[in-house]
Structure formats: structure tokens, C-alpha cells
Amino acid sequence: MAIQIDNGARELIWTAEKTLADAFLRVDAIEAVTSQRVLEAFQEEGVSARHFAPTNGYGYDDIGRDTLDRIFARALMADKALVRPQIVNGTHAIFLAVAGVTRAGDTVLSITGQPYDTLEQAFGLRGDAPNSLTANGVKFHCLPLKNDGIDISAAVETVEQDASVRIVFIQRSRGYSWRNALSVEQIGAAITALKKVRDDLIFVVDNCYGEFTSAMEPTSAGASLIAGSLIKNPGGGLAPTGGYIAGRADLVDRVAERLTIPGLGAEVGAYEASYRPFYQGLFLAPRTVNQCIKTAMLFARVFECLGYETMPQPTAPRSDIIQAIRFSTADELRSFCRAIQKAAPIDSFVVPEEWDMPGYSDKVIMAAGAFVQGATTELSADAPMRAPYTAYMQGSLTYAYGRLAAMLAAGSVTLERTK
Ligand SMILES: *Cc1c(COP(=O)(O)O)cnc(C)c1O
């Protein structure tokens, strides 16, 4: 059952690729910087085979766990990090970061609009979960983005007028919205402006999909805490599960006490499988992210050539690994997602259908044929089934596999159009 690639699609990919050479060199330059930082982290912490060993029971003095925290902290330009397989996903990591540093009466000011869909219930912006933040006395205030950036003057005004604002929340990635990811510089400019108003604000960044896409991380630009998923960028495609929070040491300690128990914090928690995939995943992450970005650029160019709108544009600088492509009809969108599924190593025979996914407000169609369930550094596409029909795709552990998927997707959407 050979993979059938039509000649038109093959030529389209060749042509598209030729226009991307310079952009690819820029992506390689970022990988050079992030790889050096990761390698230095391993060397400075003296990582050796004993750090991979499993532990059990309470997990006191687990050197694998504690060393993993320290290399993540260095790799993510933070004082301290909490990296745990027990953090179930990115939503959990971000929720912990915010919940760990808020008290009843505090206001969380989101300066990047409504937070990512899966956080709405956790924060208490939707539904009535009794343990949501708002159910426990925390208030939320969301300021929309302005011209694809943070509305700094509106944010400054809100902080000046509302003394209860203690936490400023920033989402780096585009998530499921048609906007650009915020660069570390844009995040830094907002933080600098707000710190001038009040120097005790805590800045929490949803860093999902952003890690290693640029030479710097938001922690280097003043973020107090960043949080994300290990089955996205920083797990390098190898971490089997987990999440992280990194940033200022005192705040990471508070978050650790929210994850486990006040008084014990990061000192407990065993893992009776090897820590090796987390270490090796972090080691590979700069390369994996490089391959994801190149794949995204290729998809953007190919579908731009086919006449679709793409966000970001093919060679634009990136601050996340997501590529959005806007199709004309639900059928085109569905055929795109199905082609991505067909290009996968796992479950390539499955035909994706839209469904009511827990935590999301619209039906969602997802293509994912991954070794690690739901891992999005592996090639995947998802789309809320609503007009305008936008697919958000990400990943590919290697560019060669991403390229094959681009050929299949271009062929199948072209076919759908001519029906
Ligand atoms: C993926 C993602 C999340 C949530 O992470 P999960 O691992 O899916 O729970 C939050 N914010 C953004 C921007 C994301 O991309």
C-alpha cells in the first residue's frame, strides 16, 4: 500500500521549498542558540545515568526529579522550575501557576484576551465548577488584543485604577485564534510598562507551543512564571506526559505547594518509570521545534500558493509552532485534517470526525496519529468546526515526514475543490 502522491502536489512542494531557504537558515540560527543553552544546562548540572533511575514511595531525595527541575530552569532561563509527570497537561500547569500565586480577593488581569478554551472552566469564566478560581473568590478581567498586540495603555490604565490586580496573565501562542503569537520582545515591553506602575505584579505566561521557537524565553523579559506542557515543545517528542512551571524561585515554591502539599512542595513525588525520556526529550527539543517550524513554513507557503489565507505568513518570524490555514468550506477543512491523519505513522487508517470534546465550546475535528497520545510536536491538526474554517496544524518530529504530509494534504484539498 504505497503512499500515492500526485505529481502536481509534488511539484508544488518543490517550488514552495525553494522560496524558503533563507527563512530556514534563520530557524537554524535559533536552534544553534537554544541547543547551546540546553547542552550547557546538562553539563552544569552534571547529568549522568543515575539521574534517569526510577523512584517509588514518597520520592524523598529523588535526584532524577530534582536535577530535571534544575536543567529545565537553566534551559528556560528561569531561577527555578517544577517539572513533573504528575502535572497532567498544559492546562494543569497553567492553572497551577495562576492558582498557586492567587488568593481570594485578587484580580487576574489577562492582557491577551480570553484565555485558551480549556482554561475557561478552571478559571471559572465558563460553567460552575466549585473549585474554579472565581468560585474561590478570585476575579478575572480580560483585555482584548489590539492590532495583533497587547493594548499596553489599556493595561496600564486598568492596573492604575484597580488595586486588586495582582496577577497579569499573558498567552504567548495564538491558540485557537486568528492572530500572531506574541514575541518575547512584545511580552517584555508590556511587562516593563506595567512594572513601572506597580512593581509587585506577578506576570504569568502561558508558554504552550512557544518554548525554543526563539532564542529567548519570556522569563528573560521579566515574566515571573511561565508554564507549559511536556507533550508539546519542551518534551522534544519523547516525554510521555507531564508539564512544567518555571520562573522566580519563591513563586515556583508556592506553585509546588499547590501541586502537592503546603510544607512539602517539590520534595515529594516519585516516578517509577525512567526519567530518561524527559532528559532526552529536552535535549532534542531545540531540534524538534526547528523541524516543526520548518514544516509550518512549508504548509503556509504551499497553501498560500493554493490561494488560501495563512497565519502566520510563510517566512514571518515565529513565536509558536502553530500554523493556521483558512479554508473556504467545512469539506475542505475536513479533507485537510483527514490527509494529515493519513500521513501519520500511528492510526493512519482512522478517519477523523468532528466531536464534542470536553473543555471546548464548539465541535472539534482533530487529526493526530502520534506515539504519545495527543502530542502536538508530532504532526497534528485541529479545528473547531465553525466558520471561517480554520485549521490549526503543528508539529512533525522531522521535516521529511512533515513534507510528505504537505504533499498529501495539498493533493487531497485540491481534489476536494474540484468536486
Ligand atoms: C495546548 C495549550 C494549552 C493547554 O494545554 P493542554 O496540554 O492541551 O492541556 C493552553 N494554552 C495554549 C496556548 C495551548 O496551546
PDB file of C-alpha atoms and ligand atoms in Angstrom, residues 88-92 94 116 118-119 171-175 206-209 229 231-232 322 360 376, ligand 1:
ATOM      1  CA  VAL A  88      -1.330  16.037  33.697  1.00  0.00           C
ATOM      2  CA  ASN A  89      -1.197  18.533  30.827  1.00  0.00           C
ATOM      3  CA  GLY A  90      -0.595  22.140  29.850  1.00  0.00           C
ATOM      4  CA  THR A  91      -3.929  23.290  31.244  1.00  0.00           C
ATOM      5  CA  HIS A  92      -2.985  21.836  34.625  1.00  0.00           C
ATOM      6  CA  ILE A  94      -1.060  26.921  33.709  1.00  0.00           C
ATOM      7  CA  TYR A 116      -7.251  29.322  25.944  1.00  0.00           C
ATOM      8  CA  THR A 118      -9.518  24.599  28.194  1.00  0.00           C
ATOM      9  CA  LEU A 119      -8.718  27.148  30.919  1.00  0.00           C
ATOM     10  CA  GLN A 171      -0.842  33.900  26.455  1.00  0.00           C
ATOM     11  CA  ARG A 172       2.139  33.764  24.125  1.00  0.00           C
ATOM     12  CA  SER A 173       0.752  31.444  21.463  1.00  0.00           C
ATOM     13  CA  ARG A 174      -2.166  32.105  19.129  1.00  0.00           C
ATOM     14  CA  GLY A 175      -4.096  29.110  20.481  1.00  0.00           C
ATOM     15  CA  ASP A 206       1.009  30.586  29.154  1.00  0.00           C
ATOM     16  CA  ASN A 207       4.104  29.477  27.249  1.00  0.00           C
ATOM     17  CA  CYS A 208       2.495  26.486  25.495  1.00  0.00           C
ATOM     18  CA  TYR A 209       3.912  25.999  21.987  1.00  0.00           C
ATOM     19  CA  SER A 229       3.109  21.033  28.518  1.00  0.00           C
ATOM     20  CA  ILE A 231       3.953  16.750  25.234  1.00  0.00           C
ATOM     21  CA  LYS A 232       4.468  19.972  23.325  1.00  0.00           C
ATOM     22  CA  ILE A 322       1.233  26.698  15.145  1.00  0.00           C
ATOM     23  CA  TYR A 360     -14.128  23.066  24.249  1.00  0.00           C
ATOM     24  CA  THR A 376       1.408  18.043  19.229  1.00  0.00           C
TER      25      THR A 376
HETATM   26  C1  LIG B   1      -2.210  23.411  24.381  1.00  0.00           C
HETATM   27  C2  LIG B   1      -2.424  24.706  25.025  1.00  0.00           C
HETATM   28  C3  LIG B   1      -2.928  24.822  26.305  1.00  0.00           C
HETATM   29  C4  LIG B   1      -3.417  23.637  27.089  1.00  0.00           C
HETATM   30  O1  LIG B   1      -2.588  22.577  27.089  1.00  0.00           O
HETATM   31  P1  LIG B   1      -3.124  21.074  27.172  1.00  0.00           P
HETATM   32  O2  LIG B   1      -1.883  20.319  27.293  1.00  0.00           O
HETATM   33  O3  LIG B   1      -3.875  20.791  25.913  1.00  0.00           O
HETATM   34  O4  LIG B   1      -3.983  20.983  28.374  1.00  0.00           O
HETATM   35  C5  LIG B   1      -3.036  26.070  26.851  1.00  0.00           C
HETATM   36  N1  LIG B   1      -2.700  27.165  26.165  1.00  0.00           N
HETATM   37  C6  LIG B   1      -2.229  27.104  24.905  1.00  0.00           C
HETATM   38  C7  LIG B   1      -1.868  28.362  24.204  1.00  0.00           C
HETATM   39  C8  LIG B   1      -2.068  25.874  24.307  1.00  0.00           C
HETATM   40  O5  LIG B   1      -1.597  25.818  23.076  1.00  0.00           O
END
